[in-house]
Structures are given as C-alpha cells and as structure tokens.
PDB file of C-alpha atoms in Angstrom:
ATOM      1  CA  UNK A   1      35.961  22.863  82.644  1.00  0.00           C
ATOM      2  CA  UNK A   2      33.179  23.713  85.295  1.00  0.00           C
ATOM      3  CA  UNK A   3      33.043  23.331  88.421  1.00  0.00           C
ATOM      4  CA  UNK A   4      30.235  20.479  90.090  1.00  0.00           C
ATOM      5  CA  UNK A   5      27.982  22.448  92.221  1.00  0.00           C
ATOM      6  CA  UNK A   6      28.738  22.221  95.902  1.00  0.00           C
ATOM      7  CA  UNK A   7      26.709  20.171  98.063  1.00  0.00           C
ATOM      8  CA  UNK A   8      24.786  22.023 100.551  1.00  0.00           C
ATOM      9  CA  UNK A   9      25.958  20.487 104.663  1.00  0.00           C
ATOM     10  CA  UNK A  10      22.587  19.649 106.157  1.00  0.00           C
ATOM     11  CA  UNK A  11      21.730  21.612 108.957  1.00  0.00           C
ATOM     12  CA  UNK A  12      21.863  19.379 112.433  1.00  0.00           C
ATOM     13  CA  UNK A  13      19.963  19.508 115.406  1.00  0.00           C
ATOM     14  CA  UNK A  14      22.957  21.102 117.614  1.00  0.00           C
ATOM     15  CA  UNK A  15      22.924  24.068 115.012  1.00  0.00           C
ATOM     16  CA  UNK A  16      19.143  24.464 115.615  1.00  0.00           C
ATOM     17  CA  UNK A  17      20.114  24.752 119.324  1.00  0.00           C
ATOM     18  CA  UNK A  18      23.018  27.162 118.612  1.00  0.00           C
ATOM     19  CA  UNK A  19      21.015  29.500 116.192  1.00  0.00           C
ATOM     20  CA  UNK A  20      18.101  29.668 119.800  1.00  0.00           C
ATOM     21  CA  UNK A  21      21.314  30.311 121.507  1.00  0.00           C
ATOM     22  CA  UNK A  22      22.645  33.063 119.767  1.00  0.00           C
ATOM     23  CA  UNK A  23      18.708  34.477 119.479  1.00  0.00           C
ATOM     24  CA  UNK A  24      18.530  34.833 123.648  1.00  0.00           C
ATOM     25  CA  UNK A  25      21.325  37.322 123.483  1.00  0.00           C
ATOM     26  CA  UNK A  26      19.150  39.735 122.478  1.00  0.00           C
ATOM     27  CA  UNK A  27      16.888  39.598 125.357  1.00  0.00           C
ATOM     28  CA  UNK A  28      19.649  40.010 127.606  1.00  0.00           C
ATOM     29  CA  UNK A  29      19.655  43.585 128.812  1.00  0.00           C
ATOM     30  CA  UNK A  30      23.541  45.086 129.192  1.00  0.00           C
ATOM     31  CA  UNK A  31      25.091  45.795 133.039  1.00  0.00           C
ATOM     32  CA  UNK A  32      22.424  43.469 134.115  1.00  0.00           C
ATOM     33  CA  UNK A  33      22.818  39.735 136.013  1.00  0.00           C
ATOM     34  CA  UNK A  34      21.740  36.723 134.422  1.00  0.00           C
ATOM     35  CA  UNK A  35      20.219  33.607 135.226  1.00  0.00           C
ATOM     36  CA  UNK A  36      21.547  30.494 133.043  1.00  0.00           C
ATOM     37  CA  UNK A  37      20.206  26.838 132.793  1.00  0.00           C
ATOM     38  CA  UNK A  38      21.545  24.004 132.104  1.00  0.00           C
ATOM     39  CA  UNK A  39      21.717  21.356 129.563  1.00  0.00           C
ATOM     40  CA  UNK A  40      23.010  21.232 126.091  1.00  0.00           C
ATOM     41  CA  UNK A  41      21.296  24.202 124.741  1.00  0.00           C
ATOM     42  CA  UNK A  42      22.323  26.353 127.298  1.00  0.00           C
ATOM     43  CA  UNK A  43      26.327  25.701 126.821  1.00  0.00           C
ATOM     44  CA  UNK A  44      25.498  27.129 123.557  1.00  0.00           C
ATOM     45  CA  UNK A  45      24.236  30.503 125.358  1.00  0.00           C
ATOM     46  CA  UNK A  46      27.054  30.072 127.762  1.00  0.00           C
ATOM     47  CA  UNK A  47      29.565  30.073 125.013  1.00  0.00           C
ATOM     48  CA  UNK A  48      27.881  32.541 123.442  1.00  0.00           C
ATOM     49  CA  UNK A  49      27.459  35.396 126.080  1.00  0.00           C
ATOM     50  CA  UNK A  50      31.153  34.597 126.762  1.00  0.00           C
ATOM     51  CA  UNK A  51      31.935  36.851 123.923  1.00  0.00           C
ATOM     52  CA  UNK A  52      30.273  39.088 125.351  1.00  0.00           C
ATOM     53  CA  UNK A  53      30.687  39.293 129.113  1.00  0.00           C
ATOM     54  CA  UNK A  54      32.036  43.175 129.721  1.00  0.00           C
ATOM     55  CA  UNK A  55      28.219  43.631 129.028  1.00  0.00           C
ATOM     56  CA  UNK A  56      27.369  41.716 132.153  1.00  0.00           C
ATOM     57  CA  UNK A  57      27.345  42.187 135.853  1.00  0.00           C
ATOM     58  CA  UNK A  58      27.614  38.183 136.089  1.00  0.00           C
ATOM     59  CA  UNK A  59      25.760  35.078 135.996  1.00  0.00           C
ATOM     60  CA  UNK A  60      23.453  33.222 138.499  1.00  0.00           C
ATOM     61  CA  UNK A  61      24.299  29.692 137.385  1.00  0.00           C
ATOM     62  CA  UNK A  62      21.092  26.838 137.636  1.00  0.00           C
ATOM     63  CA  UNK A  63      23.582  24.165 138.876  1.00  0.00           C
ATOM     64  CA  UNK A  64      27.578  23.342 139.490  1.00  0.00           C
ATOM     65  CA  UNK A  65      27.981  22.504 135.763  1.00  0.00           C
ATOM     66  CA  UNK A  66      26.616  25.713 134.836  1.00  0.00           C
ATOM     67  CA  UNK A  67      28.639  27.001 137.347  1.00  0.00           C
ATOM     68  CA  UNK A  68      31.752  25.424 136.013  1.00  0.00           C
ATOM     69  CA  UNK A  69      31.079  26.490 132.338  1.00  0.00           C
ATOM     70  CA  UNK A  70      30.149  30.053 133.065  1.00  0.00           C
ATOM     71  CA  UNK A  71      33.745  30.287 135.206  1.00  0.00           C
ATOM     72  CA  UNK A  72      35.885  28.155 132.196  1.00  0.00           C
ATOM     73  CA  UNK A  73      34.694  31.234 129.745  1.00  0.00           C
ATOM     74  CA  UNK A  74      35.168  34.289 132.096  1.00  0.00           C
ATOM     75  CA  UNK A  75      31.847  34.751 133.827  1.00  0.00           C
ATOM     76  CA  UNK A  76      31.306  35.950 137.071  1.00  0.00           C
ATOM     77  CA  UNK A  77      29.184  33.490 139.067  1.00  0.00           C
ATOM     78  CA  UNK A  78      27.102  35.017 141.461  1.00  0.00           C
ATOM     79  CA  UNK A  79      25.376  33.599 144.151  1.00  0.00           C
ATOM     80  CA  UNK A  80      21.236  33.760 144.092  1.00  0.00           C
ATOM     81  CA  UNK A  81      21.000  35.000 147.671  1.00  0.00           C
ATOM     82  CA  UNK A  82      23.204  38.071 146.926  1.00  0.00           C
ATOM     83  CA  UNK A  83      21.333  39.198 143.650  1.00  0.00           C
ATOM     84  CA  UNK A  84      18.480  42.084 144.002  1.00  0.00           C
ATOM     85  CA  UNK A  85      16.926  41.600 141.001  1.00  0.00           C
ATOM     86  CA  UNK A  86      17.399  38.850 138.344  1.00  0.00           C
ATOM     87  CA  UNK A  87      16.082  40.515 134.880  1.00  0.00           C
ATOM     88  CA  UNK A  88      15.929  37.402 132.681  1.00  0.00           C
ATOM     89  CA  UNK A  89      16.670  33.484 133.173  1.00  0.00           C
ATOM     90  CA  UNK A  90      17.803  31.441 129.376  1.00  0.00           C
ATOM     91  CA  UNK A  91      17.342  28.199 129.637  1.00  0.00           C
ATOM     92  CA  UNK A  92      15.887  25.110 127.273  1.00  0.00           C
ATOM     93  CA  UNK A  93      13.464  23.076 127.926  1.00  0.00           C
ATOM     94  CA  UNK A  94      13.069  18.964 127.314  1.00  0.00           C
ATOM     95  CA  UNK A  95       9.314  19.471 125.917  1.00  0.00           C
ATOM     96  CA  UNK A  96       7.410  22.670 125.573  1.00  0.00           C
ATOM     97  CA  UNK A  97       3.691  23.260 124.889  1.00  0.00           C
ATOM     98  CA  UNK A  98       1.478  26.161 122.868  1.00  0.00           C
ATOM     99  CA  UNK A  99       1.127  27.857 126.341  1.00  0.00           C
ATOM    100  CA  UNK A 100       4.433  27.594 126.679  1.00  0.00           C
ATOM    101  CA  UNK A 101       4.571  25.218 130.074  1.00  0.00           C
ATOM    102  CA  UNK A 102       7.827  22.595 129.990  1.00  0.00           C
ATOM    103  CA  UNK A 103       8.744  19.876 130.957  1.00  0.00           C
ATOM    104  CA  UNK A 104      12.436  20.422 132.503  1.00  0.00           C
ATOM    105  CA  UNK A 105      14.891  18.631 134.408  1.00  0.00           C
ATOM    106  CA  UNK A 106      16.714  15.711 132.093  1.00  0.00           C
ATOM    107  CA  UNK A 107      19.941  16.764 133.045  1.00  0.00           C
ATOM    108  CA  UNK A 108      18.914  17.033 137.025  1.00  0.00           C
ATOM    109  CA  UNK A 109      19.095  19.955 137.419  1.00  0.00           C
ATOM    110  CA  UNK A 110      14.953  21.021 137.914  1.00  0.00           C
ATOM    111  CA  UNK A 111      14.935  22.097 140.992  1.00  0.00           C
ATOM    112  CA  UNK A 112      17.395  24.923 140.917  1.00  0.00           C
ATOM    113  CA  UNK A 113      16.487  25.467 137.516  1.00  0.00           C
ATOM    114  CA  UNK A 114      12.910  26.166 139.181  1.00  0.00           C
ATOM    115  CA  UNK A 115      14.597  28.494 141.814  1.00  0.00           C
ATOM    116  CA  UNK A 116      16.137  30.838 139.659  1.00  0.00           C
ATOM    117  CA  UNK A 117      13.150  30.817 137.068  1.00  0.00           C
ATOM    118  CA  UNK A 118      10.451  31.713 139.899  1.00  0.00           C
ATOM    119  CA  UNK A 119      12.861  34.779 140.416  1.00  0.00           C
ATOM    120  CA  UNK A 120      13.201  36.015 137.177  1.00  0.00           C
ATOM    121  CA  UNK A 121      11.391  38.743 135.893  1.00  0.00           C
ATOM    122  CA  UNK A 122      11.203  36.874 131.956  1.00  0.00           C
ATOM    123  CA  UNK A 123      11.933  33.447 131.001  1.00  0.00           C
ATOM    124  CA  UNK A 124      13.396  33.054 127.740  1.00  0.00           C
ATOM    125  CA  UNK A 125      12.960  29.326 126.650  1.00  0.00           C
ATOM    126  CA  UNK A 126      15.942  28.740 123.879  1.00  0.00           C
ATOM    127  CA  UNK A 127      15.061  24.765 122.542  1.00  0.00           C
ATOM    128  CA  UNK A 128      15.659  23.272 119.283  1.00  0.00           C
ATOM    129  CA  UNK A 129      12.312  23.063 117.285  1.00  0.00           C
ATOM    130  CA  UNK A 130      11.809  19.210 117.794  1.00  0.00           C
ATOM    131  CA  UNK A 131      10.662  20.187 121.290  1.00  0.00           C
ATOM    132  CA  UNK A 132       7.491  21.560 120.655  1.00  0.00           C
ATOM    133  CA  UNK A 133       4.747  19.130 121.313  1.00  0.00           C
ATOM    134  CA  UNK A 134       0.967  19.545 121.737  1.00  0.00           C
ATOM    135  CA  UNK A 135       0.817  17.678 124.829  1.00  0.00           C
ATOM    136  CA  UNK A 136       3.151  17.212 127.106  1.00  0.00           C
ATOM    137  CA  UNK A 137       4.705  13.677 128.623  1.00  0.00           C
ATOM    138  CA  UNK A 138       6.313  12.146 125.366  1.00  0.00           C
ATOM    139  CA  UNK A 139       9.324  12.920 127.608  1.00  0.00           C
ATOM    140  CA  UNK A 140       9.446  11.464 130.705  1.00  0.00           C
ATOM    141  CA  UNK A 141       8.583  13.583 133.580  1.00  0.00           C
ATOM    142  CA  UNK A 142      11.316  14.041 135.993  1.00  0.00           C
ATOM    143  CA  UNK A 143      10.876  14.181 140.129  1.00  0.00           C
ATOM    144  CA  UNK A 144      13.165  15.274 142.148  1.00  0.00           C
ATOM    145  CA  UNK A 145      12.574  12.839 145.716  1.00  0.00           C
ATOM    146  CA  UNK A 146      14.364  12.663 149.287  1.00  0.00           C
ATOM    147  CA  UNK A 147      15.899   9.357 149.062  1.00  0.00           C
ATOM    148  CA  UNK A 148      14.081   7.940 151.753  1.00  0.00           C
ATOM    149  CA  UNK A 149      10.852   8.438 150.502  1.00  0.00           C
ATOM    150  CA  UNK A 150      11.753   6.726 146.456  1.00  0.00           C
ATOM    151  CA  UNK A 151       9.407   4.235 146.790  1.00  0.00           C
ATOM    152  CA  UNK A 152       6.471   6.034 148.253  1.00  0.00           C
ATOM    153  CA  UNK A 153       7.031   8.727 145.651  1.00  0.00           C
ATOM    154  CA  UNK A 154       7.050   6.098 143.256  1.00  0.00           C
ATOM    155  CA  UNK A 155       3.665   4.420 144.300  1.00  0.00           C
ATOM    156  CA  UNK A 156       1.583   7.844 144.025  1.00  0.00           C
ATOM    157  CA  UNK A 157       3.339   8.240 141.320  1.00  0.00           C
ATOM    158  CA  UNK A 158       1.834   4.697 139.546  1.00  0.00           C
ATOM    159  CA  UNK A 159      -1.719   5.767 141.256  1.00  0.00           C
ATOM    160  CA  UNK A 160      -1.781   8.658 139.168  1.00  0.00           C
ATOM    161  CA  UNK A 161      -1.131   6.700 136.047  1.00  0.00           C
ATOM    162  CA  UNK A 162       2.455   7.000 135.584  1.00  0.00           C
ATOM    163  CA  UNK A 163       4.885   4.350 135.486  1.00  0.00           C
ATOM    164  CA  UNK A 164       8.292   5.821 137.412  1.00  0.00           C
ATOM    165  CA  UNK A 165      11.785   4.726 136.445  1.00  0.00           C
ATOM    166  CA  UNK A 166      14.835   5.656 139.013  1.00  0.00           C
ATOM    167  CA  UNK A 167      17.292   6.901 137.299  1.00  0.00           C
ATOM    168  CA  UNK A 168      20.236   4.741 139.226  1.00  0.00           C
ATOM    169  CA  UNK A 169      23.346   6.192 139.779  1.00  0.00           C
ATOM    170  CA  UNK A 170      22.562   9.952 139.886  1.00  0.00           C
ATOM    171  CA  UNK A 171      22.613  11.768 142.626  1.00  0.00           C
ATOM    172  CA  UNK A 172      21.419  15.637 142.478  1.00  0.00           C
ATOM    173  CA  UNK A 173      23.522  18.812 143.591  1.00  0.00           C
ATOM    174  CA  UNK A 174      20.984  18.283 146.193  1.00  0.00           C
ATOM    175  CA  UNK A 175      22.018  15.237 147.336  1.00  0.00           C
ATOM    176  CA  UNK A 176      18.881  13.948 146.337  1.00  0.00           C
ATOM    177  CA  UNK A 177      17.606  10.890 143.469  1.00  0.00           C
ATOM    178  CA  UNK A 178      15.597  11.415 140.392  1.00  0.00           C
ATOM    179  CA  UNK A 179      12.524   9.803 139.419  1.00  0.00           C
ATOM    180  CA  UNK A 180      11.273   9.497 136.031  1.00  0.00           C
ATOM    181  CA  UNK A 181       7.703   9.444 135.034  1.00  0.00           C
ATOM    182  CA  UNK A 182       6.514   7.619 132.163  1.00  0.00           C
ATOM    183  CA  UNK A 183       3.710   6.493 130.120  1.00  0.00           C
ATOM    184  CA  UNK A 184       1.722  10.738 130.648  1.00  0.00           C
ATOM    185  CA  UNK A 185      -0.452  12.315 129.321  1.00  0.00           C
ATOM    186  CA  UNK A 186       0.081  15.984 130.609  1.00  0.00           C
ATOM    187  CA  UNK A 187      -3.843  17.727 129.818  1.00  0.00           C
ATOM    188  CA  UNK A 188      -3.714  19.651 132.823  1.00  0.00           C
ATOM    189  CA  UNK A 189       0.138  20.962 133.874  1.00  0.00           C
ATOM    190  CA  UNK A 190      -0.640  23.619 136.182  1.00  0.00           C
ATOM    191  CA  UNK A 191      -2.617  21.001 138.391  1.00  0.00           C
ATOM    192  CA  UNK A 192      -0.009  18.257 137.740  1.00  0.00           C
ATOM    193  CA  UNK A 193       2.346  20.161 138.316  1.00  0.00           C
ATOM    194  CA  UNK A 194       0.576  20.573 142.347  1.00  0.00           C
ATOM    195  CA  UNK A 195      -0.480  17.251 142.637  1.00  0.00           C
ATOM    196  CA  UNK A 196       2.986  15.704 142.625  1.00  0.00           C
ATOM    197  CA  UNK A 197       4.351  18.559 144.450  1.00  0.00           C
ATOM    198  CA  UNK A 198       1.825  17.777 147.290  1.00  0.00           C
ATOM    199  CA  UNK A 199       3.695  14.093 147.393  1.00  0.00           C
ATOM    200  CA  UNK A 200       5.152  13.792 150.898  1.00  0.00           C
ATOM    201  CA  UNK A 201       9.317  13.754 150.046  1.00  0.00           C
ATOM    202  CA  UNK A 202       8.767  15.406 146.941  1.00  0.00           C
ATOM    203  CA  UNK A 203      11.854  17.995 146.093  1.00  0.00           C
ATOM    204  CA  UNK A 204      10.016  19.579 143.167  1.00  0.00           C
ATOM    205  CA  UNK A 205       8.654  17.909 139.793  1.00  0.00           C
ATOM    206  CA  UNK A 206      10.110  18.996 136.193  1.00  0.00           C
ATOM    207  CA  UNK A 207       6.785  20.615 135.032  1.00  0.00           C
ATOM    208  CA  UNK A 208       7.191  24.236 134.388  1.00  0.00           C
ATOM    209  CA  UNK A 209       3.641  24.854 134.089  1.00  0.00           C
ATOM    210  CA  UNK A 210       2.834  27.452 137.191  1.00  0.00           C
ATOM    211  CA  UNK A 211       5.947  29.833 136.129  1.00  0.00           C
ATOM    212  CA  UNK A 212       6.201  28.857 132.109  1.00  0.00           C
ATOM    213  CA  UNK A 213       7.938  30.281 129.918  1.00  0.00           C
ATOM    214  CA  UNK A 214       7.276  34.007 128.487  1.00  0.00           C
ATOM    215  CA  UNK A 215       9.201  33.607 125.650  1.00  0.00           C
ATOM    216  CA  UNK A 216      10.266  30.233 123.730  1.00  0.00           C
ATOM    217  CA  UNK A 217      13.047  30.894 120.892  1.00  0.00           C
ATOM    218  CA  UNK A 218      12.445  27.503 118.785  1.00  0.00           C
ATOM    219  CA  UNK A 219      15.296  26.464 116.266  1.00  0.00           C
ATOM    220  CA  UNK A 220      14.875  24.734 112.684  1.00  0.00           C
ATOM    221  CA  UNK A 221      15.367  24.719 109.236  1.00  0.00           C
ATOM    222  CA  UNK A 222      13.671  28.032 108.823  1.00  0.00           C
ATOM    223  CA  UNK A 223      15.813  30.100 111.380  1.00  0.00           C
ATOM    224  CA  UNK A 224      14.262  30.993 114.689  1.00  0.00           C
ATOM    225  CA  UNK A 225      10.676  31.027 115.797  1.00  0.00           C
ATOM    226  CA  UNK A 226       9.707  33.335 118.377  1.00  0.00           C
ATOM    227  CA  UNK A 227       6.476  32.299 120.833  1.00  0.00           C
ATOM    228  CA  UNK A 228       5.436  34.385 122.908  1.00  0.00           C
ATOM    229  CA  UNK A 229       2.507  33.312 125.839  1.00  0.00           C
ATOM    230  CA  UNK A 230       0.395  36.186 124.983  1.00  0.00           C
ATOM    231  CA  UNK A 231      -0.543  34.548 121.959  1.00  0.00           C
ATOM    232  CA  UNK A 232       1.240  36.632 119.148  1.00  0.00           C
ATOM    233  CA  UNK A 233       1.938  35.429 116.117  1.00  0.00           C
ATOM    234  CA  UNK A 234       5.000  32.911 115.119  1.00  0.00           C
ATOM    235  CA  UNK A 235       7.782  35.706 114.006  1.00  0.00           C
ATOM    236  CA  UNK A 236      10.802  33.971 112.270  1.00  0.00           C
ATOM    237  CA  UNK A 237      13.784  35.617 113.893  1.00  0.00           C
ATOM    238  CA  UNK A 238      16.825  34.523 112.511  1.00  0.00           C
ATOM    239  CA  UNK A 239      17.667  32.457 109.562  1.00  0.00           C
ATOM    240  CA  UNK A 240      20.358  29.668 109.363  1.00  0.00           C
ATOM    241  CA  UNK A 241      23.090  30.804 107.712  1.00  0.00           C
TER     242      UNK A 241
END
C-alpha cells in the first residue's frame, strides 16, 4: 500500500529573513569586528554568527537589545569609540529602494543604527523580499526628536506633507521620543533625508539615503537575491532548502 505524497511546509516570511541571515555571513571577513543592527532580521544574523564567533574579534552592537543578544550567545560587545576600523555593518531595513536607500528605524533604534553604518566600510542590507519597494514611504518614516521640541517637529513635519504619529510610550536608548511620518511619498531621499535633519530638535530621521546600503541580501521563495548599488545584475544566492 503506498504511501500519500508528503505535503510540502510553505515557506514563511521569518525563513525568508533567516535564509538573508545566514547569506551576510559570508561578507563577514574572519578576525575582524562587526557592526550588528537591530530588529527581527538581525537576531537571525545574531544567532547565526553565534556559531561562529572564534572567527570574530567582537561585535559593535546598534542598540542595548543588540547588545543583550550578542552577550546571551557569546559575543564580545565592543564599544564604537574603542574600534579602529569597522569592516562591515548587517543590518535590515523596514523598506528598501532600487538604489538601495532605506527606510530604517521601526524598532527605534535609527539613530545608532545610523552611527555605526556611517562608520562602516560596507553595508550589507539582509531584509526579507517583501521589503523592496519602488518608492519609498509605504512605511512610515520614523524621526527621532528631543522631547521638547515633539510638536514643532511635528508641524514641519505636516508642512512638508506628512502626517506624524507619536509613537506613545517609547522612549529611545537616547532618552529621546519617536515620531512617525505618514501619508510619503519618498521621490527624492537624499534631500529628504536633509530637510528633516535640518528640523531644529531633530535627533536623526530613519532615511538611509546619504549612506545606503552597498549590498541588500533580499529573501523569498527563490532563495536569496543579491543587489548590489553599482547596478549589477540580480544573482540568486542561496536557495531555500
């Protein structure tokens, strides 16, 4: 008597995210310090280069949950001041474009995340594939404001077309608030991306336009597509197993 055929488990989106994951490890040179994000794709990579952390000088960790996750599996966490040299920061990204800017900072964390990424040498994007978008601002745009200045924030915010949403209740590892800006339409990043860093109590905004990514590892049904800003061709990097 056969045997009905097994039933295939659908691939979810967390596997997309763990297949980028596992795809950054190769762009992680050995002996060398790295420079994690944070956010749900980047526990993957922290999980991940757990395994593998005698090849590592340590970690320079985007935010005190990235701090604490790096230490749970056995990673030294180094502070940013005392690091020469920061070869490559692995992070994901909320939204990311065909040149490769982001937007960044859902889990709070954008303006360290920005820190660390302006002193890397290569930014490796790791997102699942649901993140690329043509235009950015489906996802609302994060700000990172001094708390006395969340309304005034929020009013140049609405004068350039946005419609800002605090997000109550959270408070940064900066001490700082978060708004969120909705309703864009993100043509332009780079100058965006100055405009509401010009805004008087501004911390930093979530677009990673200035200092994009170099490389975005993108997961999906197909495995993992590599983009690259100069323009090369999609290259499917890994397959799902």
């Amino acid at each position: 008597m056969s045997r009905p055929p097994r039933t295939a488990v659908p691939a979810t989106v967390d596997d997309f995210k763990r297949a980028a994951a596992a795809a950054a490890l190769d762009h992680v040179p050995d002996g060398t310090v790295v420079g994690v994000g944070t956010g749900s794709t980047a526990d993957h990579f922290i999980d991940l280069l757990g395994a593998r952390r005698d090849r590592i000088a340590g970690a320079v960790a985007s935010s005190e949950r990235t701090a604490q996750r790096l230490a749970a599996v056995g990673i030294a966490v180094l502070d940013l001041n005392a690091v020469d040299t920061l070869p490559v920061y692995v992070d994901g990204a909320d939204e990311i474009d065909p040149q490769l800017a982001m937007i960044k900072g859902g889990g709070g964390a954008l303006t360290r995340e920005k820190i660390v990424a302006a002193v890397a040498r290569r930014f490796v994007c790791i997102a699942d594939a649901g993140k690329r978008v043509d235009v950015l601002g489906r996802f609302p745009l994060p700000v990172e404001v001094i708390p006395m200045a969340r309304a005034h924030v929020a009013r140049c915010l609405t004068a350039l077309g946005a419609r800002p949403v605090w997000r109550e209740g959270v408070v940064t590892d900066n001490g700082n608030v978060i708004l969120d800006a909705h309703a864009l339409s993100i043509t332009a990043p780079v100058a965006l991306e100055g405009e509401i860093d010009a805004i008087a109590g501004v911390v930093t905004v979530g677009l990673f336009a200035r200092r994009g990514a170099d490389v975005a590892l993108l997961g999906g049904p197909d495995g993992v597509v590599t983009l690259t800003r100069a323009g090369q061709a999609d290259v499917v990097a890994t397959k799902l197993s």
